[in-house]
Coordinates of C-alpha atoms and ligand atoms in Angstrom, one line a residue:
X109 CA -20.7 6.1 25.0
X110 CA -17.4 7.6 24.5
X111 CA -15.9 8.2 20.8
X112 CA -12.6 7.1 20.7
X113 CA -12.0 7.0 16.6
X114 CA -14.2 9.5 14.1
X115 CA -14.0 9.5 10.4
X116 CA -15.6 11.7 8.5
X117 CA -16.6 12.1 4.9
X118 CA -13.0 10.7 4.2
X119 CA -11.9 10.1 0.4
X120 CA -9.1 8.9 -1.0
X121 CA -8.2 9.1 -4.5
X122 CA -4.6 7.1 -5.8
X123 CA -2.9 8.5 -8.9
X124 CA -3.2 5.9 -11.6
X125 CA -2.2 6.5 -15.3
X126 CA -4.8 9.0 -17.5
X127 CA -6.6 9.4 -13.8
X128 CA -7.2 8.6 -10.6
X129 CA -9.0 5.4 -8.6
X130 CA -11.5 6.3 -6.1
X131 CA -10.9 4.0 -3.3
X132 CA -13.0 5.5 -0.7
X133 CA -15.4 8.5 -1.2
X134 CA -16.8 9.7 1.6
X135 CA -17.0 7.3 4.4
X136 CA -18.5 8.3 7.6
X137 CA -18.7 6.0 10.9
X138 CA -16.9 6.1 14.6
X139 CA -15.9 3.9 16.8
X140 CA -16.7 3.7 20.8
X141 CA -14.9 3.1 23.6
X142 CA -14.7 -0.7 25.0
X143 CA -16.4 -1.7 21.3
X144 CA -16.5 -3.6 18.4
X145 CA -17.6 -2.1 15.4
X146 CA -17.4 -4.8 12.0
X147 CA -16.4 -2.6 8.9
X148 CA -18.4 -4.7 6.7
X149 CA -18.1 -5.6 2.8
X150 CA -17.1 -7.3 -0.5
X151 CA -13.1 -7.0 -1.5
X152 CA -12.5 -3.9 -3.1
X153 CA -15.0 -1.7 -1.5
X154 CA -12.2 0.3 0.2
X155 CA -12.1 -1.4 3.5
X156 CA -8.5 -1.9 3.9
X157 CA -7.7 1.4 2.3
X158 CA -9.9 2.9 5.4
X159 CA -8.0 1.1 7.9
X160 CA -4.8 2.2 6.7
X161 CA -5.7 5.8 6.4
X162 CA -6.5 6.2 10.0
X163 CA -2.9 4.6 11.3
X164 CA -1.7 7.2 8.4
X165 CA 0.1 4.3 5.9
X166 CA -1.5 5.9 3.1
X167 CA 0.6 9.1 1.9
X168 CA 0.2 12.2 0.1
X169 CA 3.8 12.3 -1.1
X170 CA 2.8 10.3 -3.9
X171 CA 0.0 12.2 -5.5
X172 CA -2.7 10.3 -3.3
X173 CA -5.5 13.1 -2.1
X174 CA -6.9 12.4 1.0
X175 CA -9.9 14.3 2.0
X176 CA -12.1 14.2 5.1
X177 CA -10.9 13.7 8.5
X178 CA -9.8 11.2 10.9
X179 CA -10.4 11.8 14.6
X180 CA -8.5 9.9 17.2
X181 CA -9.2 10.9 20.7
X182 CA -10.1 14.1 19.1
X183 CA -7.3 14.7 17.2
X184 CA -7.1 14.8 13.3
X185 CA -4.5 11.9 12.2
X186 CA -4.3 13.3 8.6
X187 CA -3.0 16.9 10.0
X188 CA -0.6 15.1 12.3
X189 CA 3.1 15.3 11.7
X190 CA 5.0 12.5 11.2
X191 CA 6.5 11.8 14.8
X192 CA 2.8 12.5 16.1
X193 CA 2.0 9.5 14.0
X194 CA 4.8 7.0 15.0
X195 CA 3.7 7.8 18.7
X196 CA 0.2 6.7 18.3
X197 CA 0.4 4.2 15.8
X198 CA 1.4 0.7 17.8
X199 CA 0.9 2.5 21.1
X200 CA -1.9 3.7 21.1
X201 CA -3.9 2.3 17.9
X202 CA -2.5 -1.8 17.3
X203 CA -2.8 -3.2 13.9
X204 CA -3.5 -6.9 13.5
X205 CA -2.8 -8.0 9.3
X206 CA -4.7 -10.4 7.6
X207 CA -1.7 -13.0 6.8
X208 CA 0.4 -13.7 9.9
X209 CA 3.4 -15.2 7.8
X210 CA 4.2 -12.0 5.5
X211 CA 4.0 -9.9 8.6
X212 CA 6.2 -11.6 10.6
X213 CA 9.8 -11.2 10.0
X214 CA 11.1 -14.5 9.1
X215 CA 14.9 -14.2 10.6
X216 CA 14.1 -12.6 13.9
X217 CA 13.0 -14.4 16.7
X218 CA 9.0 -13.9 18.6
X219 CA 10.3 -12.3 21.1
X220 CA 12.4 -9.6 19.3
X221 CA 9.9 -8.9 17.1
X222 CA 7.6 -8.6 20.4
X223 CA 10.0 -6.5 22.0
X224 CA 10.3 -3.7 18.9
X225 CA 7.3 -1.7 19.7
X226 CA 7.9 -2.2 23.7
X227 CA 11.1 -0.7 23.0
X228 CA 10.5 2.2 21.2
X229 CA 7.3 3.4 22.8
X230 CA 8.0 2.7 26.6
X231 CA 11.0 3.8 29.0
X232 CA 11.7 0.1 29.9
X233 CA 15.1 -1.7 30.5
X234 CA 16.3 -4.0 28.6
X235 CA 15.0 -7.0 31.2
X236 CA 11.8 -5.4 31.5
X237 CA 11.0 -5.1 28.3
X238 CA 11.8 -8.8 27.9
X239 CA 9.6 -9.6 30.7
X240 CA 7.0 -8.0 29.0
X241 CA 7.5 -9.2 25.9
X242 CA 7.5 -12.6 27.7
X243 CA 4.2 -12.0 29.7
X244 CA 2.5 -11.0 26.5
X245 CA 3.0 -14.3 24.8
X246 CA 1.8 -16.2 27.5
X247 CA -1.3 -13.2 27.4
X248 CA -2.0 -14.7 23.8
X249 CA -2.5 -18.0 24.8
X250 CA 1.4 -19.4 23.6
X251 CA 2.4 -22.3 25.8
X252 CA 6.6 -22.7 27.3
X253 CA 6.5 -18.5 26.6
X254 CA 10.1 -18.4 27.7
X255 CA 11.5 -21.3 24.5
X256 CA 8.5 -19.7 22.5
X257 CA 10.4 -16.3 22.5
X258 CA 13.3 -17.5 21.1
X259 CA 11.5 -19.5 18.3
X260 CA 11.3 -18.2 14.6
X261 CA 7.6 -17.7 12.9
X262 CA 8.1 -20.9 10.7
X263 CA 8.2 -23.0 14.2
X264 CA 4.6 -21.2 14.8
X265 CA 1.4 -22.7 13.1
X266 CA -1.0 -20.4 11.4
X267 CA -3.0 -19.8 14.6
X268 CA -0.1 -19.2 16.9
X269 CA 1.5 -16.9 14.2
X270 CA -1.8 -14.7 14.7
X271 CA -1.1 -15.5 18.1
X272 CA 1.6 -13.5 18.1
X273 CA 0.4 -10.5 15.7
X274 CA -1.8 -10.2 18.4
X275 CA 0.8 -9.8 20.8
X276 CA 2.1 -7.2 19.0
X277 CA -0.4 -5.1 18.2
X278 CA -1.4 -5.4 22.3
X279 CA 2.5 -4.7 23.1
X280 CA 1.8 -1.3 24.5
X281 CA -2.0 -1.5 25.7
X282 CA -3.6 0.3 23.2
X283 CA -7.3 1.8 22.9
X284 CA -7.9 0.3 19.4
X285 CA -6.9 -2.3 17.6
X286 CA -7.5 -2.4 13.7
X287 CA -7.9 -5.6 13.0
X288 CA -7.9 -6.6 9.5
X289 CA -9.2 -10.0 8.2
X290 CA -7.2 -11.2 11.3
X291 CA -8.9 -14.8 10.7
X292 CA -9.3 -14.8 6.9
X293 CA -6.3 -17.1 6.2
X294 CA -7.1 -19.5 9.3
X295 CA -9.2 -22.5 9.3
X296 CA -12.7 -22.6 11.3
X297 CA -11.5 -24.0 14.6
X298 CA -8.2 -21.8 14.8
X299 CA -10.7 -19.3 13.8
X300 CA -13.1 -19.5 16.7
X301 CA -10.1 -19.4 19.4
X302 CA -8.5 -16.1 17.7
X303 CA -12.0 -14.1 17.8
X304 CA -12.4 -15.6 21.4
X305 CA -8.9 -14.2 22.3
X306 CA -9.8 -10.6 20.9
X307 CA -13.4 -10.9 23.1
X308 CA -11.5 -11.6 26.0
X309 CA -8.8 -8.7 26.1
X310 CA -11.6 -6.6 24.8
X311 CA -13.0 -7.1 28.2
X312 CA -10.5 -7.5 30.0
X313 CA -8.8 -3.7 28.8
X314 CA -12.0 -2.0 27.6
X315 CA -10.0 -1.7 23.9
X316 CA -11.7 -0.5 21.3
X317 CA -11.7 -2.9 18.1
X318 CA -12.3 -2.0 14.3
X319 CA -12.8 -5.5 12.5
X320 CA -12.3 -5.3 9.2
X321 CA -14.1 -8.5 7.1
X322 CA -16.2 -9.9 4.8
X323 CA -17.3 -12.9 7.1
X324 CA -21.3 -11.9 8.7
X325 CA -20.8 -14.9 11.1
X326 CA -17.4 -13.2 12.4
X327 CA -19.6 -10.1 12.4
X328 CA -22.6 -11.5 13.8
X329 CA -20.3 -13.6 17.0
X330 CA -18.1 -10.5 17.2
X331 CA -19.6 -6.8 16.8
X332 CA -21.7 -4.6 18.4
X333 CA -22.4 -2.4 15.8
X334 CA -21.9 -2.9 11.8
X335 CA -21.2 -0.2 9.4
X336 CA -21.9 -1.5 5.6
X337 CA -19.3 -0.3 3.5
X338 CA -19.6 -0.6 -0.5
X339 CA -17.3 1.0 -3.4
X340 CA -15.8 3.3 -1.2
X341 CA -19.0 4.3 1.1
X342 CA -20.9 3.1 3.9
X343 CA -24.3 2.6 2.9
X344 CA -25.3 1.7 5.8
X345 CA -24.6 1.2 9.9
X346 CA -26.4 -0.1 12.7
X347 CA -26.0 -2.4 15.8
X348 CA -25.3 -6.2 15.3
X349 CA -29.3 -6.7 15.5
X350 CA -30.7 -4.0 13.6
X351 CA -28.4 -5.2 10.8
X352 CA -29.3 -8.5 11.1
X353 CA -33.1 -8.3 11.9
X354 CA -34.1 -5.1 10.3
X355 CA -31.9 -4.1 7.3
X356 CA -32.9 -1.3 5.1
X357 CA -30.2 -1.4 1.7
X358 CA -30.7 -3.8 -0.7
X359 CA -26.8 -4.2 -0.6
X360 CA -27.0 -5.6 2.7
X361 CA -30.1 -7.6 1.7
X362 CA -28.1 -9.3 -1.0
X363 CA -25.2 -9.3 1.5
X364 CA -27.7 -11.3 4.0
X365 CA -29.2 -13.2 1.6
X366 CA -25.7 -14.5 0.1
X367 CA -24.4 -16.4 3.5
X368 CA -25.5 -20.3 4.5
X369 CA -27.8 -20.2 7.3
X370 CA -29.1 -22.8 9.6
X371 CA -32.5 -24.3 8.2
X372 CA -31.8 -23.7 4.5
X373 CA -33.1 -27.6 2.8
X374 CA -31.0 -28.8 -0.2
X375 CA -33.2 -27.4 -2.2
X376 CA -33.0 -23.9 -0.9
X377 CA -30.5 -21.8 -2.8
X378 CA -27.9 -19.1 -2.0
X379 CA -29.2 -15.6 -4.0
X380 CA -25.2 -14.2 -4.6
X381 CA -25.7 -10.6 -5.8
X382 CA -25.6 -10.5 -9.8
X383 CA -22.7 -8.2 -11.6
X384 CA -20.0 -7.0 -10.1
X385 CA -19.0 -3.6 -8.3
X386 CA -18.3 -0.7 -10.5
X387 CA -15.1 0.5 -11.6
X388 CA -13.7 3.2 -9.6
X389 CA -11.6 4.4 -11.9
X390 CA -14.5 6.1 -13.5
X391 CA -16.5 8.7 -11.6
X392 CA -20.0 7.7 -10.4
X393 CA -22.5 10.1 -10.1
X394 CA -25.4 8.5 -8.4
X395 CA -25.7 5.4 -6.1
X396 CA -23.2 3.5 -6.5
X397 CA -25.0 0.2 -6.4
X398 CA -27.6 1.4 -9.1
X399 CA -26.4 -1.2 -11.7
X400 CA -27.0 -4.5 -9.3
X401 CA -29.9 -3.1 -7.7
X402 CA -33.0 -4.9 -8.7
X403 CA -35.0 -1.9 -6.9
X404 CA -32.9 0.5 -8.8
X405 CA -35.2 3.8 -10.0
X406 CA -34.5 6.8 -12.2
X407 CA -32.9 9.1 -9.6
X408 CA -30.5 6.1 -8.3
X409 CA -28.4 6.4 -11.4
X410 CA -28.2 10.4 -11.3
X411 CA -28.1 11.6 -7.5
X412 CA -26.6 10.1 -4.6
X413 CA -28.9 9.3 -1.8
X414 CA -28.9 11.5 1.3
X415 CA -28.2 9.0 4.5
X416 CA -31.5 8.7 6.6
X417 CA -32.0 8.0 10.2
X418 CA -33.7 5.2 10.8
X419 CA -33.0 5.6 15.0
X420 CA -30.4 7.0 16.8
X421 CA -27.6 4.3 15.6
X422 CA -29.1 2.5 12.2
X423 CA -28.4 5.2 9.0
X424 CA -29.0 4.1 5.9
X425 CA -28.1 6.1 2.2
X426 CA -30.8 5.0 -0.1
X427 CA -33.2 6.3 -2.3
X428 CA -35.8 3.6 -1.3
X429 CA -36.1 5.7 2.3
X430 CA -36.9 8.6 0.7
X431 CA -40.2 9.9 1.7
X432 CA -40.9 10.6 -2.2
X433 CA -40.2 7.4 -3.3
X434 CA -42.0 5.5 -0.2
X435 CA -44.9 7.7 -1.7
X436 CA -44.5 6.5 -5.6
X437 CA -44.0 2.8 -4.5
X438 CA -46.1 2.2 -1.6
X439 CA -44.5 1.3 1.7
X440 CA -45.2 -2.7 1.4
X441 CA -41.9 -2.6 -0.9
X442 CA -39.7 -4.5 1.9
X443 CA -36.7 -6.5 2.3
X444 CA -36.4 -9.8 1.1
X445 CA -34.3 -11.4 3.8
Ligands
LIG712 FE1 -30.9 0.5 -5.0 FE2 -31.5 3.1 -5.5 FE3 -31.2 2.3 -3.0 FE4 -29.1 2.5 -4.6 S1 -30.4 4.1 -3.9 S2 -29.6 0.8 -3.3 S3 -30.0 1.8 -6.5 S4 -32.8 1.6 -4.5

């Protein structure tokens, strides 16, 4: 398969009074052609931050360091200029937000707002671009598209709203789409029809998606592959099933382990994962995890694990793999899922 989108070893670090906050710190994962890769983990593990560095919304002009790389079709979005990045981002990589009301404009019309990105990306006349702005909301699934497009966001429901983020972000048929939390703020059913609608253009235009969530049913109806992400690295990445059916971190144990499933009797419990995630403020020197890790040894806290191939797509940074520790611990020391 193809790689469309590349990160590598990327770090960010924002400015903060007496220091810096290490949002992300290191993360490594790509993203194929025609696929849907789930950027996986709890809020504040540096998932949006990500996603925002690769469309280049996150600046050094105000002290932030960003380290790493970001390739996009081969080319490195942190050493592009600024018009490079304006041309790509919302042509050629969409953006779908988490809350479809504060990014909307509220006193401009669907259609206008459609329009923008048609606009300044494509040489279209004025009609055409209408027309396409048009044909896109009826693309989304927006019944009467021609009365919808003159309608303001507060005559949309929740789901049409995403509806028409949607739209937008497809506006000029791009290769990715970020999509972040896009069904977070949506109830179940409205839910289920907005993840269908991404399946279906996915196959229909072969588009790349990068979903951003903390939902494993999203992840598990959605994505191909899964990349684990926790204070600001991926611990681990995999397809859907080796994620699912053969998971090596404890993080995504707990992660597993923390969701309803089908079977569980009243008596069964959710096991939520104890403590919370460290402060990033301060610098961590081993795994990051060490402190909620009930499998947690000596070198955890002091040396970050090396990431170990498990098979050609499933890596996984933990100690636990380590040939040295399989060797102190015996290899029956499994997951608990
Ligand atoms: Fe737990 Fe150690 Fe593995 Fe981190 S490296 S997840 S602390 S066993």
């Amino acid at each position: 398969m193809e790689t469309l989108l590349e990160v590598k070893e990327l770090e960010v670090n924002f400015p903060v009074y007496g220091g810096s906050v290490q949002a992300v710190r290191g993360a490594t994962f790509h993203v194929n052609k025609g696929e849907t890769l789930a950027l996986v983990g709890e809020s504040g593990s540096g998932k949006s931050v990500t996603a925002q560095s690769i469309i280049g919304m996150v600046s050094r002009k105000d002290g932030t360091k960003l380290n790493g790389a970001i390739h996009f079709k081969g080319k490195n979005v942190l050493e592009m200029e600024k018009r490079e990045l304006y041309k790509i981002r919302g042509s050629e990589i969409g953006f779908v937000f988490q809350d479809p009301m504060t990014s909307l404009n509220p006193t401009m019309v669907i259609g206008k707002q459609i329009e923008e990105g048609i606009a300044f990306h494509q040489n279209l006349s004025k009609k055409e671009v209408k027309e396409r702005a048009i044909e896109l909301i009826r693309l989304v699934g927006i019944p009467d598209a021609e009365q919808r497009y003159n309608q303001y966001p507060h005559e949309f429901s929740g789901g049409m709203r995403q509806r028409v983020i949607i739209a937008i972000a497809l506006a000029c048929r791009p290769e990715l789409i970020i999509a972040d939390e896009p069904t977070t703020a949506l109830d179940v059913t409205i839910q289920a029809q907005i993840l269908d609608l991404l399946r279906e253009i996915q196959t229909e235009r072969n588009t790349a998606i990068l979903l951003i969530t903390h939902d494993l049913g999203v992840v598990a109806e959605t994505a191909q592959r899964v990349a684990v992400m926790y204070a600001g690295m991926i611990v681990e990445t995999g397809t859907v099933d080796e994620i699912f059916d053969n998971p090596k971190h404890p993080y995504t144990w707990g992660l597993l382990n923390s969701v309803p499933r089908l079977g569980l009797n009243r008596q069964e419990r959710l096991t939520p994962i104890e403590g919370s995630p460290p402060d990033l403020f301060n610098p961590i020197s081993g795994c990051p995890f060490a402190e909620r890790c009930k499998y947690a040894m000596e070198v955890c806290a002091q040396h970050l694990p090396a990431r170990t191939e498990i098979s050609e797509n499933h890596q996984v940074s933990c100690w636990l793999l380590d040939e040295r520790a399989k060797a102190m611990i015996g290899e029956g020391r499994e997951q608990v899922v």
